[in-house]
Tab-separated table of C-alpha atoms and ligand atoms in Angstrom:
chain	number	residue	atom	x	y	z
A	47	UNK	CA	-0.490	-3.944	-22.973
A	48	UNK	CA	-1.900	-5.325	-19.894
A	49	UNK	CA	-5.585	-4.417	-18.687
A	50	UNK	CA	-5.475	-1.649	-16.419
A	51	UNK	CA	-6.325	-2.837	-12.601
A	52	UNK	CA	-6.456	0.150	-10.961
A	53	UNK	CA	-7.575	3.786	-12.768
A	54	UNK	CA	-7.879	7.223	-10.858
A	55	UNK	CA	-8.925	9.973	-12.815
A	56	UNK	CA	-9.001	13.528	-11.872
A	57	UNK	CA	-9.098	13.148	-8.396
A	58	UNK	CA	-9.795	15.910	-6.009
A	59	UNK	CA	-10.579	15.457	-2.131
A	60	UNK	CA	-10.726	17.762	0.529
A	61	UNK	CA	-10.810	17.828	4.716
A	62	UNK	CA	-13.489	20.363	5.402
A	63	UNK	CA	-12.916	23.556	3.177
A	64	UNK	CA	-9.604	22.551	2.788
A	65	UNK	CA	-8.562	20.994	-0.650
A	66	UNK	CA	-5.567	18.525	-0.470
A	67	UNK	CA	-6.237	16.664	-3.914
A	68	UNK	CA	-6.241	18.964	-7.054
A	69	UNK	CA	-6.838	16.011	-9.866
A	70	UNK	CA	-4.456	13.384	-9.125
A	71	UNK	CA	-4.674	10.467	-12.377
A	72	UNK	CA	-2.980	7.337	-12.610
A	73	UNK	CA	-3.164	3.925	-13.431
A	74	UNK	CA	-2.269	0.462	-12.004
A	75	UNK	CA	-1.850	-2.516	-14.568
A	76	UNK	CA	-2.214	-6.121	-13.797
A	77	UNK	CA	0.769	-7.220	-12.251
A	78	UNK	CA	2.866	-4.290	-12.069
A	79	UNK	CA	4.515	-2.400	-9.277
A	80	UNK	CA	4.227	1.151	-9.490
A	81	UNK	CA	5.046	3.952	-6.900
A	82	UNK	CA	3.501	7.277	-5.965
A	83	UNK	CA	6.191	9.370	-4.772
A	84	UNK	CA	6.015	12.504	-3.088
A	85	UNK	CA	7.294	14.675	-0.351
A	86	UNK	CA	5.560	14.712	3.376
A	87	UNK	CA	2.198	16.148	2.684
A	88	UNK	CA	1.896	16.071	-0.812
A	89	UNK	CA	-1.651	13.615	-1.013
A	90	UNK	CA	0.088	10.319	-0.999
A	91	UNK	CA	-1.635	8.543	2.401
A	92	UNK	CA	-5.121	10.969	1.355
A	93	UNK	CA	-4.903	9.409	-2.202
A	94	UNK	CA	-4.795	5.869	-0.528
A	95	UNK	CA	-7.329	6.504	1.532
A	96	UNK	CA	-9.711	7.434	-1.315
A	97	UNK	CA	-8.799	4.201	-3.778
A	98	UNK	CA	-10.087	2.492	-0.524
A	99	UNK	CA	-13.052	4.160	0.274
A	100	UNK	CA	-12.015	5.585	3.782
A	101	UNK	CA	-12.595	9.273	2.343
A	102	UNK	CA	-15.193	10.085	-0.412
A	103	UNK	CA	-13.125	12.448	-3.164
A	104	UNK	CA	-15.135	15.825	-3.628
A	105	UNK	CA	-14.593	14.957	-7.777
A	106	UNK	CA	-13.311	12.545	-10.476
A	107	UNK	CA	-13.140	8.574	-10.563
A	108	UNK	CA	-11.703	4.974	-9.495
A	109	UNK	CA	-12.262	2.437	-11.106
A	110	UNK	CA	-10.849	-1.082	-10.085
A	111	UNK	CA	-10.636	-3.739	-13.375
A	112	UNK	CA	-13.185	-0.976	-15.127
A	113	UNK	CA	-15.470	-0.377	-12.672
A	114	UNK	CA	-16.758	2.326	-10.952
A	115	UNK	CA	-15.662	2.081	-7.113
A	116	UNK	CA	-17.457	5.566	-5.974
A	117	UNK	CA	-20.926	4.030	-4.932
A	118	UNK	CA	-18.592	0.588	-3.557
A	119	UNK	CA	-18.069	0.754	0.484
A	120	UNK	CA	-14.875	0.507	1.704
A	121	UNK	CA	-15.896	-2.943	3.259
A	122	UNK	CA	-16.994	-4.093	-0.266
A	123	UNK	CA	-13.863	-2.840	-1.988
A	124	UNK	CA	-11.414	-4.902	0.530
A	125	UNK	CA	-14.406	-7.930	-0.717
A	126	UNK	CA	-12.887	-7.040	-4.635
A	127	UNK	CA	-9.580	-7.453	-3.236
A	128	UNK	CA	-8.319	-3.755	-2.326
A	129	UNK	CA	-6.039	-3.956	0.775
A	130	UNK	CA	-4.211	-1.194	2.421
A	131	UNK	CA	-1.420	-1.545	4.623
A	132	UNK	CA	-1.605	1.886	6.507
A	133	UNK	CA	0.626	4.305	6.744
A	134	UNK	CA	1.959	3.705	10.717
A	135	UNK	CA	1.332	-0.130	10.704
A	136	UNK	CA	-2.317	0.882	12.870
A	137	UNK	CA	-2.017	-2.336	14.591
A	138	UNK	CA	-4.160	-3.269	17.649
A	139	UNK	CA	-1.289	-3.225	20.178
A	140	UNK	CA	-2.865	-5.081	23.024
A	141	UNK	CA	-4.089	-7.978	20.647
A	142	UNK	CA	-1.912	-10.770	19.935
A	143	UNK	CA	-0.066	-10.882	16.140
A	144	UNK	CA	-2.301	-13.736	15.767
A	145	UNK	CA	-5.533	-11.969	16.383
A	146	UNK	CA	-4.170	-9.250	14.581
A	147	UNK	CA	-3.772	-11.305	11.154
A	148	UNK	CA	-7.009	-12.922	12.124
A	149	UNK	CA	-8.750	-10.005	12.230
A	150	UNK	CA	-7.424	-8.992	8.133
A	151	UNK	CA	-9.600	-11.751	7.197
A	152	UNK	CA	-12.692	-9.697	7.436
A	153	UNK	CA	-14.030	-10.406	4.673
A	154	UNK	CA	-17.011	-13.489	3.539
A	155	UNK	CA	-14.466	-14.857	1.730
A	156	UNK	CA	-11.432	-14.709	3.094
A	157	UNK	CA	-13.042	-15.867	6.444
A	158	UNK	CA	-13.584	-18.862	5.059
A	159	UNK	CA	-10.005	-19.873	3.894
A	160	UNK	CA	-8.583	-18.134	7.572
A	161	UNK	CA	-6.769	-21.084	8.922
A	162	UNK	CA	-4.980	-21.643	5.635
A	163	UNK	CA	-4.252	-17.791	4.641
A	164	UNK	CA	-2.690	-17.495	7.886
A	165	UNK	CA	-0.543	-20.487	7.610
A	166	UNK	CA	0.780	-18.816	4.061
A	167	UNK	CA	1.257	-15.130	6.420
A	168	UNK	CA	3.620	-17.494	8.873
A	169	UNK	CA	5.283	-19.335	6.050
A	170	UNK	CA	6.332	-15.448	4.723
A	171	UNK	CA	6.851	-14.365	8.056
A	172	UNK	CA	8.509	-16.744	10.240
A	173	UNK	CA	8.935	-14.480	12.790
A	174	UNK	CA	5.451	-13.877	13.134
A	175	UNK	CA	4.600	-17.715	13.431
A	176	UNK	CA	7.457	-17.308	16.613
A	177	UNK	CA	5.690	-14.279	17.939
A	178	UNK	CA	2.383	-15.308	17.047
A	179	UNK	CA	1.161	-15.276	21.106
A	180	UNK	CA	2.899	-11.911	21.973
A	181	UNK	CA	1.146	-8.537	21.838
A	182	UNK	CA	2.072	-7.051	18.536
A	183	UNK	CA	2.713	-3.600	20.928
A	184	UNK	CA	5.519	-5.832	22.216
A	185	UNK	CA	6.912	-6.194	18.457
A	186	UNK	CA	9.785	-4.647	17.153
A	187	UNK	CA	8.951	-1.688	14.173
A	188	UNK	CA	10.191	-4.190	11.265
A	189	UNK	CA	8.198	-7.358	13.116
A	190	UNK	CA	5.061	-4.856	13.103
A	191	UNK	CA	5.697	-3.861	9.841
A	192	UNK	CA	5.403	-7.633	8.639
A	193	UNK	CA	2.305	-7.872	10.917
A	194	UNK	CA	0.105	-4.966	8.868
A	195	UNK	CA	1.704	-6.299	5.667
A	196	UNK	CA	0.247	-10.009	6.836
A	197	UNK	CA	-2.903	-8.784	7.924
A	198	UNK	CA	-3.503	-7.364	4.957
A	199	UNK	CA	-3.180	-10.504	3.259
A	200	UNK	CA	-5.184	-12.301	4.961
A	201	UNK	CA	-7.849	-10.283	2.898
A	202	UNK	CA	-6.470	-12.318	0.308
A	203	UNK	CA	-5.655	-9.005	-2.133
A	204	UNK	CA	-5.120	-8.520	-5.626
A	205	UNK	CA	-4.316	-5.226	-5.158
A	206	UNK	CA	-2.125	-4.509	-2.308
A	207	UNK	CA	-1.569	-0.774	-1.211
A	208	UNK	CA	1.415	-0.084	1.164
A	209	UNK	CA	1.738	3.455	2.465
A	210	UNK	CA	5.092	3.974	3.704
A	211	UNK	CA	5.898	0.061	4.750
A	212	UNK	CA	9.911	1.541	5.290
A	213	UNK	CA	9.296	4.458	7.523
A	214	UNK	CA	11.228	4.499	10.530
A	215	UNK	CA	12.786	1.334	9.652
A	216	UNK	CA	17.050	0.608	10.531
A	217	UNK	CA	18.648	0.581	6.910
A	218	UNK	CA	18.593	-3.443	6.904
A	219	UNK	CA	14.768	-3.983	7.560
A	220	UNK	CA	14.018	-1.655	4.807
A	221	UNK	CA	15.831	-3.617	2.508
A	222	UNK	CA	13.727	-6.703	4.149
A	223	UNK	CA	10.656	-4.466	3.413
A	224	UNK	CA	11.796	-3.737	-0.433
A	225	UNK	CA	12.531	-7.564	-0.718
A	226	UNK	CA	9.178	-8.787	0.748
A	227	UNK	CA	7.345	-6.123	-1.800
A	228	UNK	CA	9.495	-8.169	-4.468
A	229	UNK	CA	8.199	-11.502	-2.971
A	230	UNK	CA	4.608	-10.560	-2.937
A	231	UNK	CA	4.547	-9.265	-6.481
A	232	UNK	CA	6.156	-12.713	-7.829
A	233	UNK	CA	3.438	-14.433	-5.901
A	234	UNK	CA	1.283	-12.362	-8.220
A	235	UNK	CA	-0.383	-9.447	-6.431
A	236	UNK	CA	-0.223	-6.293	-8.192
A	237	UNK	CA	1.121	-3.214	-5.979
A	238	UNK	CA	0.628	0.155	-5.436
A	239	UNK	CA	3.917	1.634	-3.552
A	240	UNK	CA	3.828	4.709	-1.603
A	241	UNK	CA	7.654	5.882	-0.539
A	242	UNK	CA	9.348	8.711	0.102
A	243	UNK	CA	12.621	6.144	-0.545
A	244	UNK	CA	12.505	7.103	-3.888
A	245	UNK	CA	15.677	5.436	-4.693
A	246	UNK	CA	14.380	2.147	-3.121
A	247	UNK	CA	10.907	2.592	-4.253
A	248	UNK	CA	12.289	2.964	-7.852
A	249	UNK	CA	14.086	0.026	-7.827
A	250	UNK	CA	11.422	-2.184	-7.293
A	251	UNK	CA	8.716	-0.428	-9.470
A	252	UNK	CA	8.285	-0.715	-12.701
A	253	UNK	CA	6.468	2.901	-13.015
A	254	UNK	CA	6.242	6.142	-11.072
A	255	UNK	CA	4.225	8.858	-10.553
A	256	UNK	CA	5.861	11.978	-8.340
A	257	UNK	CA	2.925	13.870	-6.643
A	258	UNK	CA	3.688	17.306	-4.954
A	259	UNK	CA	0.790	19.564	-3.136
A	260	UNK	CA	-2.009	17.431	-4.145
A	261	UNK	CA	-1.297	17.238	-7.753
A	262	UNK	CA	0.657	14.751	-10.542
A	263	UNK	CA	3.701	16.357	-11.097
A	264	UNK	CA	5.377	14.028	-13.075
A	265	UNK	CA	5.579	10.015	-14.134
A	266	UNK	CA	7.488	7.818	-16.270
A	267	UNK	CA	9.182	4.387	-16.098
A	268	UNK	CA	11.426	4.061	-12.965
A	269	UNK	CA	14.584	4.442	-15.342
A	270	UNK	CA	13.301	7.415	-16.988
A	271	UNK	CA	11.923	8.773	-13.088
A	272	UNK	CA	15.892	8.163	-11.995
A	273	UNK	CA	17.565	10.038	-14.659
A	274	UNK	CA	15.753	13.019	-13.870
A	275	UNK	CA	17.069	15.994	-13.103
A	276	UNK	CA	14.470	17.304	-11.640
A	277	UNK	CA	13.680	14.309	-9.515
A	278	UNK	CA	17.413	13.877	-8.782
A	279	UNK	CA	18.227	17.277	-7.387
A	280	UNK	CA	14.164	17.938	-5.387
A	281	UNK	CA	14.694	14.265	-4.141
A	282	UNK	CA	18.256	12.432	-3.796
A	283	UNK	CA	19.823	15.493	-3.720
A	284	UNK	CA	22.560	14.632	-6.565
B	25	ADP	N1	-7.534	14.023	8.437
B	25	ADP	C1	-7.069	15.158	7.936
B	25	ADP	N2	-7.686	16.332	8.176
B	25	ADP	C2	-7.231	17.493	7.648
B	25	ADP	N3	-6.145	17.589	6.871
B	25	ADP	C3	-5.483	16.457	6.580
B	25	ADP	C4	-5.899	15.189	7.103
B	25	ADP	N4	-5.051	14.239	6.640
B	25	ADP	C5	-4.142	14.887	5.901
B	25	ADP	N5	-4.386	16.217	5.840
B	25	ADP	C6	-3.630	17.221	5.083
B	25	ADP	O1	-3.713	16.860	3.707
B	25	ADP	C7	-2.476	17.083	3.041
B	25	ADP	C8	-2.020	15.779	2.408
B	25	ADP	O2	-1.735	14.863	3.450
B	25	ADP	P1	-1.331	13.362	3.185
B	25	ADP	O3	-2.228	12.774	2.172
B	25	ADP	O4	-1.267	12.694	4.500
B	25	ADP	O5	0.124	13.539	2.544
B	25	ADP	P2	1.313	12.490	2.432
B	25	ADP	O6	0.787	11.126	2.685
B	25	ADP	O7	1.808	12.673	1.024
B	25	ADP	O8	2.346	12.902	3.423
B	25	ADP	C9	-1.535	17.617	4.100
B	25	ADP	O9	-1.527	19.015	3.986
B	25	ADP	C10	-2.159	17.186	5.400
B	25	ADP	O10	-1.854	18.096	6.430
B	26	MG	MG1	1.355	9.792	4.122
């Protein structure tokens, strides 16, 4: 069995008095794909957010490759090689797609190997290397999708988090989307998936874990997720 990359244990977070996270576990080995699936609002983006540090959880544990990430700023995790690719692409509109990836590379680190890291982001993502001048406002929602996925590499990541990468995305680009996930994993980052696709998402992943109303529901291999009954009559509706 590979070492485990990624471990959340017990997770619980809240906004204010209000609880969203009630004990979410799971685990991320070296090299995998796995998704966290869910319905809008069940704790996907929130449980993101907390494996990156942008929310403190109220209780339980991350650990990234064994240890402890609760004391570790958010700045400091991206450093270990955490990188989210947010839910909504959050790109700087009125900078260019070139000082958008530019700006991914925030940390010591990957500063230092910029010029080269963003050569790799155009070499994935020769549209981008077209467009590089342009305003990524101006950019169409697959081109901006391929601009947050780029400028989170530029953070050079082991772990790569995408939250959502095919919402809103025509039927082709999401298949561009599933395909680029595909790319970046044979390249050798590890992934962290979070879809409401789940047809898509399962195809890609090697493991799932369904999350509904802030809790672990259910998880399994993507095979055993699929053949579900459960999964296939709350989800594809079969
Ligand atoms: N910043 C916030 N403040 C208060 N409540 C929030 C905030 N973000 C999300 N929530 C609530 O937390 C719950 C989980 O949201 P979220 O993690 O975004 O779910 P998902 O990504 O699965 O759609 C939802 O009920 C949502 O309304
Ligand atoms: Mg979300």
């Amino acid at each position: 069995m590979n070492a485990a990359m990624l471990e959340v244990r017990d997770l619980s977070l809240a906004y204010g008095d209000v609880q969203v996270l009630f004990g979410v576990s799971l685990r991320v080995d070296e090299g995998e794909i796995v998704t966290l699936l869910g319905s809008n609002g069940a704790g996907k983006t929130t449980t993101l957010r907390a494996i990156s540090g942008l929310r403190p959880p109220r209780g339980g544990e991350v650990l990234f490759s064994g240890q402890s990430l609760l004391a570790v700023p958010a700045s400091k995790r991206a450093e270990m090689g955490i990188a989210l690719v947010p839910e909504g692409r959050e790109l700087w509109p009125l900078l260019t797609v070139r000082e958008n990836l530019e700006l991914g590379a925030y940390t010591r680190s990957a500063r230092a190997r910029s010029a080269a890291n963003l050569e790799k982001v155009f070499r994935l993502f020769p549209r981008l290397r077209e467009r590089h001048a342009q305003m990524a406002g101006s950019l169409s929602g697959g081109e901006q999708q391929m601009c947050a996925i780029g400028r989170a590499l530029m953070s050079e990541p082991r772990l790569l988090m995408l939250d959502e990468p095919s919402l809103g995305l025509a039927p082709i680009l999401v298949d561009q989307v599933f395909d680029i996930v595909r790319t970046l994993h044979q390249q050798g980052i590890t992934i962290l998936l979070v879809e409401q696709n789940l047809q898509k998402a399962l195809e890609v992943a090697r493991r799932g874990y369904v999350i509904e109303t802030g809790s672990v529901k259910l998880s399994g291999t993507s095979a055993d997720l699929l053949a579900d009954p459960a999964i296939r009559s709350a989800y594809l509706g079969l």
